[in-house]
Coordinates of C-alpha atoms in Angstrom, one line a residue:
Chain A
M1 CA 67.4 16.2 -24.7
H2 CA 63.5 19.1 -25.4
E3 CA 66.5 21.1 -25.6
Y4 CA 66.8 21.4 -28.6
S5 CA 63.1 21.1 -29.9
I6 CA 63.3 25.0 -28.4
V7 CA 65.8 26.0 -29.7
G8 CA 64.3 25.0 -32.9
A9 CA 61.4 26.7 -32.1
L10 CA 63.2 30.2 -31.0
V11 CA 65.3 30.1 -33.9
E12 CA 62.1 29.6 -36.5
R13 CA 60.8 32.6 -34.2
V14 CA 63.7 34.9 -34.3
A15 CA 64.1 34.6 -38.0
E16 CA 60.1 35.3 -38.5
E17 CA 61.0 38.1 -36.4
A18 CA 64.0 39.6 -38.4
A19 CA 61.8 39.3 -41.9
R20 CA 59.9 41.3 -40.8
R21 CA 61.7 43.8 -40.2
R22 CA 64.1 43.1 -43.0
A23 CA 67.3 42.6 -40.7
T24 CA 70.6 42.3 -41.6
A25 CA 71.9 40.7 -38.3
I26 CA 71.0 39.4 -35.5
M27 CA 73.2 39.8 -32.8
N28 CA 72.0 39.1 -29.0
V29 CA 69.2 36.8 -28.3
R30 CA 67.1 36.6 -24.8
V31 CA 65.6 34.0 -23.1
R32 CA 63.7 33.7 -20.0
I33 CA 64.3 30.1 -18.3
G34 CA 61.3 29.5 -15.5
E35 CA 63.3 26.9 -12.7
L36 CA 60.4 25.0 -12.8
A37 CA 59.2 24.8 -16.6
G38 CA 62.0 22.1 -17.4
V39 CA 64.7 23.4 -18.9
D40 CA 68.1 23.0 -18.2
P41 CA 70.6 26.1 -19.0
A42 CA 72.9 24.6 -19.8
L43 CA 71.8 21.8 -22.2
L44 CA 69.3 24.9 -24.0
A45 CA 73.2 27.0 -23.9
T46 CA 74.8 23.8 -25.9
A47 CA 71.4 23.3 -28.6
W48 CA 72.0 26.9 -29.8
D49 CA 75.1 26.6 -30.6
A50 CA 74.8 23.1 -32.4
F51 CA 71.9 24.4 -33.6
R52 CA 72.4 28.7 -34.9
A53 CA 75.6 27.7 -36.8
A54 CA 74.1 27.3 -40.4
G55 CA 70.3 29.8 -40.5
P56 CA 69.7 33.2 -39.5
C57 CA 70.4 32.6 -35.4
A58 CA 74.8 32.2 -36.9
D59 CA 76.4 35.3 -35.5
A60 CA 73.8 35.2 -32.7
S61 CA 74.2 35.5 -28.9
L62 CA 71.9 33.8 -26.7
E63 CA 71.4 35.0 -23.6
I64 CA 69.5 33.2 -20.8
V65 CA 68.3 34.9 -17.3
A66 CA 66.8 32.2 -14.9
V67 CA 64.2 32.6 -13.2
G68 CA 63.5 31.2 -9.6
A69 CA 60.8 30.1 -8.7
T70 CA 58.0 32.0 -6.0
W71 CA 55.2 31.3 -4.7
E72 CA 52.8 32.6 -2.3
C73 CA 48.9 32.5 -0.7
P74 CA 46.3 33.5 -3.5
R75 CA 44.6 35.1 -0.6
C76 CA 47.0 36.9 1.3
G77 CA 49.7 37.5 0.3
D78 CA 51.7 36.1 1.8
A79 CA 55.6 34.2 0.1
I80 CA 56.0 30.6 0.4
A81 CA 59.6 29.8 2.0
R82 CA 61.5 27.2 -0.5
G83 CA 61.2 24.0 0.1
A84 CA 58.2 24.9 2.7
L85 CA 54.7 22.8 1.9
L86 CA 53.0 24.5 -0.8
R87 CA 49.9 25.6 1.7
C88 CA 49.7 28.9 3.5
A89 CA 50.1 28.1 6.9
R90 CA 47.8 31.4 8.0
C91 CA 45.2 30.9 5.6
D92 CA 45.1 27.3 4.3
E93 CA 45.6 27.6 0.9
P94 CA 47.2 26.3 -2.3
A95 CA 50.0 28.2 -3.3
R96 CA 49.7 30.3 -6.4
L97 CA 52.9 29.7 -8.5
V98 CA 53.9 33.6 -9.0
C99 CA 56.7 33.1 -11.3
G100 CA 59.7 30.3 -12.4
D101 CA 57.4 28.2 -15.1
E102 CA 58.0 30.6 -17.8
I103 CA 60.3 30.0 -21.0
I104 CA 60.1 33.1 -22.8
L105 CA 61.8 34.8 -25.9
E106 CA 61.9 38.8 -24.6
R107 CA 64.6 40.5 -26.7
I108 CA 66.4 40.2 -29.8
E109 CA 68.4 42.7 -30.8
M110 CA 69.1 43.0 -34.1
E111 CA 70.8 45.2 -36.9
I112 CA 68.8 47.2 -39.4
Chain B
M1 CA 70.3 51.6 -42.7
C2 CA 71.0 54.7 -41.0
E3 CA 68.1 56.9 -42.1
D4 CA 69.5 60.2 -39.5
C5 CA 72.3 61.1 -42.3
G6 CA 72.6 58.5 -44.4
C7 CA 74.9 56.9 -43.9
G8 CA 74.0 54.2 -44.6
D9 CA 75.3 52.4 -41.5
T10 CA 73.5 49.8 -40.0
K11 CA 72.0 50.4 -37.0
L12 CA 71.3 47.6 -33.7
V13 CA 68.5 48.0 -32.3
P14 CA 66.5 45.9 -29.1
V15 CA 63.0 44.7 -30.5
D16 CA 60.6 43.2 -27.1
V17 CA 58.5 40.1 -28.5
H18 CA 57.6 38.8 -24.9
A19 CA 56.4 35.5 -27.0
R20 CA 56.4 32.0 -25.8
I21 CA 58.8 29.9 -26.9
L22 CA 56.6 26.9 -27.3
E23 CA 53.6 28.9 -28.8
G24 CA 53.1 27.1 -32.2
N25 CA 52.9 24.4 -29.3
D26 CA 50.2 25.8 -27.0
R27 CA 48.7 26.5 -30.4
V28 CA 47.8 23.3 -31.7
A29 CA 47.1 21.9 -27.9
R30 CA 44.3 24.6 -27.6
H31 CA 43.2 22.9 -31.0
N32 CA 43.3 19.4 -29.5
R33 CA 41.5 21.1 -26.0
E34 CA 39.0 22.8 -27.7
H35 CA 37.8 19.6 -29.9
F36 CA 37.9 17.4 -26.6
E37 CA 36.1 19.9 -24.9
E38 CA 33.1 19.5 -27.1
A39 CA 33.4 15.9 -26.9
G40 CA 32.6 15.9 -24.1
V41 CA 35.7 13.5 -23.8
L42 CA 38.1 13.6 -20.9
A43 CA 41.5 14.2 -22.1
V44 CA 44.4 12.8 -19.6
N45 CA 47.7 13.0 -20.2
L46 CA 49.0 10.1 -18.1
M47 CA 52.9 10.4 -17.0
G48 CA 56.0 8.8 -15.0
S49 CA 59.1 7.2 -15.7
P50 CA 60.0 4.3 -18.0
G51 CA 58.4 0.7 -16.2
S52 CA 56.6 2.8 -13.6
G53 CA 53.5 0.8 -15.1
K54 CA 51.7 3.6 -16.6
T55 CA 50.1 0.6 -19.4
A56 CA 49.5 -1.6 -16.9
L57 CA 47.7 0.5 -14.7
L58 CA 45.7 0.8 -17.5
E59 CA 45.4 -2.7 -18.6
A60 CA 44.4 -3.2 -14.9
M61 CA 41.5 -0.9 -14.9
M62 CA 40.2 -2.7 -18.0
R63 CA 40.1 -6.4 -16.3
H64 CA 38.3 -4.9 -13.3
A65 CA 34.2 -4.3 -12.9
G66 CA 34.8 -0.3 -12.9
G67 CA 36.7 0.1 -16.5
R68 CA 34.6 -1.5 -18.7
T69 CA 31.5 0.9 -17.4
L70 CA 33.5 3.4 -19.1
R71 CA 34.6 4.0 -22.8
V72 CA 38.1 4.8 -23.1
G73 CA 41.0 4.7 -25.5
A74 CA 44.4 6.0 -25.6
V75 CA 47.4 6.2 -27.9
S76 CA 50.4 5.6 -26.9
G77 CA 54.0 7.2 -27.0
D78 CA 57.6 5.5 -27.4
L79 CA 60.8 6.0 -28.8
A80 CA 60.2 2.8 -31.0
T81 CA 58.1 0.1 -30.7
E82 CA 54.5 -0.2 -30.9
R83 CA 54.5 -3.3 -27.7
D84 CA 52.3 -0.2 -25.4
A85 CA 49.5 0.1 -27.7
D86 CA 49.6 -4.1 -28.9
R87 CA 49.7 -4.5 -24.8
L88 CA 46.6 -1.5 -24.9
R89 CA 44.1 -2.9 -27.5
D90 CA 44.8 -6.6 -26.3
A91 CA 43.2 -5.6 -22.8
G92 CA 40.2 -4.0 -24.5
I93 CA 41.3 -0.8 -25.6
P94 CA 41.7 0.8 -28.6
S95 CA 44.7 2.6 -29.5
R96 CA 47.8 3.7 -31.2
A97 CA 51.1 4.7 -31.1
I98 CA 53.0 7.2 -31.7
T99 CA 56.9 6.2 -32.1
T100 CA 58.7 9.8 -31.2
G101 CA 61.8 8.5 -32.7
N102 CA 64.5 10.4 -30.5
A103 CA 61.7 12.4 -28.9
C104 CA 61.8 12.5 -25.3
H105 CA 58.1 14.0 -25.4
L106 CA 54.3 13.6 -27.2
D107 CA 54.4 17.1 -28.7
A108 CA 50.3 18.6 -29.1
E109 CA 51.3 17.9 -33.1
M110 CA 52.0 14.3 -32.6
V111 CA 48.4 13.8 -30.8
H112 CA 46.3 16.0 -33.2
E113 CA 47.9 13.6 -35.6
A114 CA 47.1 10.3 -33.8
L115 CA 43.0 11.9 -33.4
H116 CA 42.1 11.4 -37.3
H117 CA 42.9 7.4 -36.5
I118 CA 41.4 6.7 -33.8
A119 CA 37.5 7.3 -32.8
W120 CA 37.8 9.1 -29.8
R121 CA 35.0 11.5 -30.4
E122 CA 32.9 8.1 -28.8
L123 CA 35.5 7.4 -25.5
D124 CA 34.2 9.0 -22.3
A125 CA 38.2 9.1 -21.3
F126 CA 41.0 9.6 -23.9
F127 CA 44.5 8.4 -22.9
I128 CA 47.2 10.2 -23.6
E129 CA 50.4 7.7 -22.2
N130 CA 52.8 9.7 -22.7
V131 CA 57.6 8.8 -23.4
G132 CA 58.5 7.0 -20.6
N133 CA 60.6 10.7 -18.8
L134 CA 60.2 12.7 -15.0
V135 CA 61.3 15.7 -17.2
C136 CA 60.8 16.4 -21.0
P137 CA 57.2 15.4 -21.1
A138 CA 56.0 18.1 -18.4
V139 CA 57.5 20.8 -20.9
Y140 CA 54.6 20.2 -23.7
D141 CA 51.3 21.3 -23.2
L142 CA 48.7 18.2 -25.0
G143 CA 45.2 19.5 -24.8
Q144 CA 44.4 17.1 -21.9
D145 CA 42.6 18.5 -19.2
A146 CA 44.2 16.7 -16.6
N147 CA 47.9 15.6 -15.5
V148 CA 48.2 12.2 -13.9
V149 CA 51.5 10.8 -12.8
A150 CA 51.9 6.9 -12.2
L151 CA 55.1 6.6 -9.7
S152 CA 56.2 2.7 -8.3
V153 CA 57.1 2.3 -4.9
T154 CA 59.9 0.6 -5.5
E155 CA 61.3 4.5 -7.5
G156 CA 61.4 6.6 -3.6
E157 CA 59.0 8.4 -1.8
D158 CA 61.7 11.1 -2.5
K159 CA 61.3 11.1 -6.0
P160 CA 58.6 14.2 -6.5
L161 CA 61.1 16.5 -4.9
K162 CA 64.3 15.5 -7.7
Y163 CA 61.7 16.6 -10.2
P164 CA 59.4 19.2 -9.0
T165 CA 58.3 20.3 -12.9
M166 CA 56.7 17.0 -13.1
F167 CA 54.9 16.3 -10.0
R168 CA 53.7 20.1 -10.1
K169 CA 51.7 20.1 -12.9
A170 CA 50.3 16.7 -12.1
N171 CA 46.6 16.8 -10.7
L172 CA 47.5 13.2 -9.5
V173 CA 49.6 10.6 -8.9
V174 CA 48.8 7.4 -8.9
V175 CA 51.7 5.6 -6.8
T176 CA 51.4 2.0 -8.4
K177 CA 52.8 -1.7 -7.5
I178 CA 51.4 -1.5 -3.8
D179 CA 51.2 -5.8 -4.2
L180 CA 55.4 -4.4 -3.5
L181 CA 55.3 -3.5 -0.7
P182 CA 55.4 -6.3 2.0
A183 CA 59.2 -6.3 -0.3
L184 CA 59.6 -2.6 0.6
P185 CA 59.2 -2.5 4.9
D186 CA 61.2 0.8 4.6
F187 CA 59.0 2.1 1.8
D188 CA 57.2 5.2 3.8
F189 CA 54.2 7.2 2.4
D190 CA 53.8 10.1 5.1
A191 CA 57.5 11.5 3.8
L192 CA 55.9 10.8 0.3
R193 CA 52.6 13.0 1.1
D194 CA 54.9 15.0 2.6
A195 CA 57.3 15.7 -0.7
L196 CA 54.0 16.0 -2.8
A197 CA 53.2 18.7 -0.5
R198 CA 56.0 20.2 -1.7
V199 CA 55.8 20.4 -5.6
M200 CA 52.2 20.3 -6.0
P201 CA 50.1 22.6 -4.2
K202 CA 46.9 20.9 -4.2
P203 CA 48.4 16.6 -3.5
A204 CA 46.7 14.3 -4.4
M205 CA 47.5 10.6 -4.6
V206 CA 45.3 7.0 -4.9
R207 CA 47.3 3.5 -3.6
V208 CA 47.3 1.0 -6.4
S209 CA 47.8 -2.9 -7.3
A210 CA 47.5 -3.4 -11.1
R211 CA 48.2 -7.0 -9.9
S212 CA 46.2 -7.6 -7.6
G213 CA 43.1 -4.2 -8.2
E214 CA 43.7 -3.0 -5.3
G215 CA 42.5 1.0 -5.5
M216 CA 41.3 0.5 -8.9
D217 CA 38.1 1.8 -7.7
E218 CA 39.4 5.0 -6.5
W219 CA 41.3 5.5 -9.8
M220 CA 37.3 5.0 -11.6
R221 CA 36.2 7.4 -9.2
W222 CA 38.6 10.3 -9.0
L223 CA 38.5 9.4 -13.2
D224 CA 34.0 10.1 -13.2
A225 CA 35.0 12.8 -10.9
R226 CA 37.1 14.7 -13.4
R227 CA 34.4 13.6 -16.3
P228 CA 32.5 16.7 -18.4
R229 CA 29.0 16.9 -16.7
G230 CA 26.3 18.1 -19.7
R231 CA 27.2 15.4 -21.9
D232 CA 25.7 11.6 -20.0
R233 CA 25.5 9.5 -23.0

């Protein structure tokens, strides 16, 4: 359940951004979570609800954008199919992860 | 406050941040990494399920002749006890326990704090034995040079497919307890190799038995090849 420690870091960062802009309220927080990030979106949402209660994010909703894992060949750029061997059939190069490992705070909607 | 007409209403403003949520941890991890690189110490994040044989791998390495040629030290993370650190010290590995309480993983700050209590600069290889868990430890950068995942033959060949986050980050999978294979006639190394190739871009594995010492040479060779060069002491 490291989702709690991730929410802890998230709330701290959101509060910093809000304080810097003298926000009066935080309404929405949008995060991007990759399929291979090791973070469970449902657990993250639960942790958010538990954690935000008393803090500056008390009224803020959490929007989780799930990002699927995408692999490609670093040489020819061909996409590697889901579940396939992570090596380009043509170039014999190890695949590169294009996206899917992100744990990103993307956007905050605040009242100023 | 609304500045257009002075009505006193608040405005809803979207602020794009686009920052890694764990950047605080990443900052400390970078700091740890700089320390390790500057001192020429190979730092290994050793992960795996509870009971996969992480501590036994390090113990066996010391029993094996090759292990004595490397100066190794360790920190070991555990929820509640210091048993692993005690075992490692008994095996001749200077080590320190990090008791995490309820935390399911080590973070960079815990490792940094532990470094203050161990003479790690004198070492060739420093092992960070993570909390037994196939999910959470993969999320936190600790400043290591290499990720090693211990996977015992009793866990089954399909573990990599079930825990792709962990295995994607592995530089090496150490298949442990191979002395048990006679009791596991269905264990299929080809199936394991295939599973790893679907989650690890550069799949690599060694097979070891901590009990018999089989495979320890290969494990030691892998570590040695990974050691920072240019500072042979």
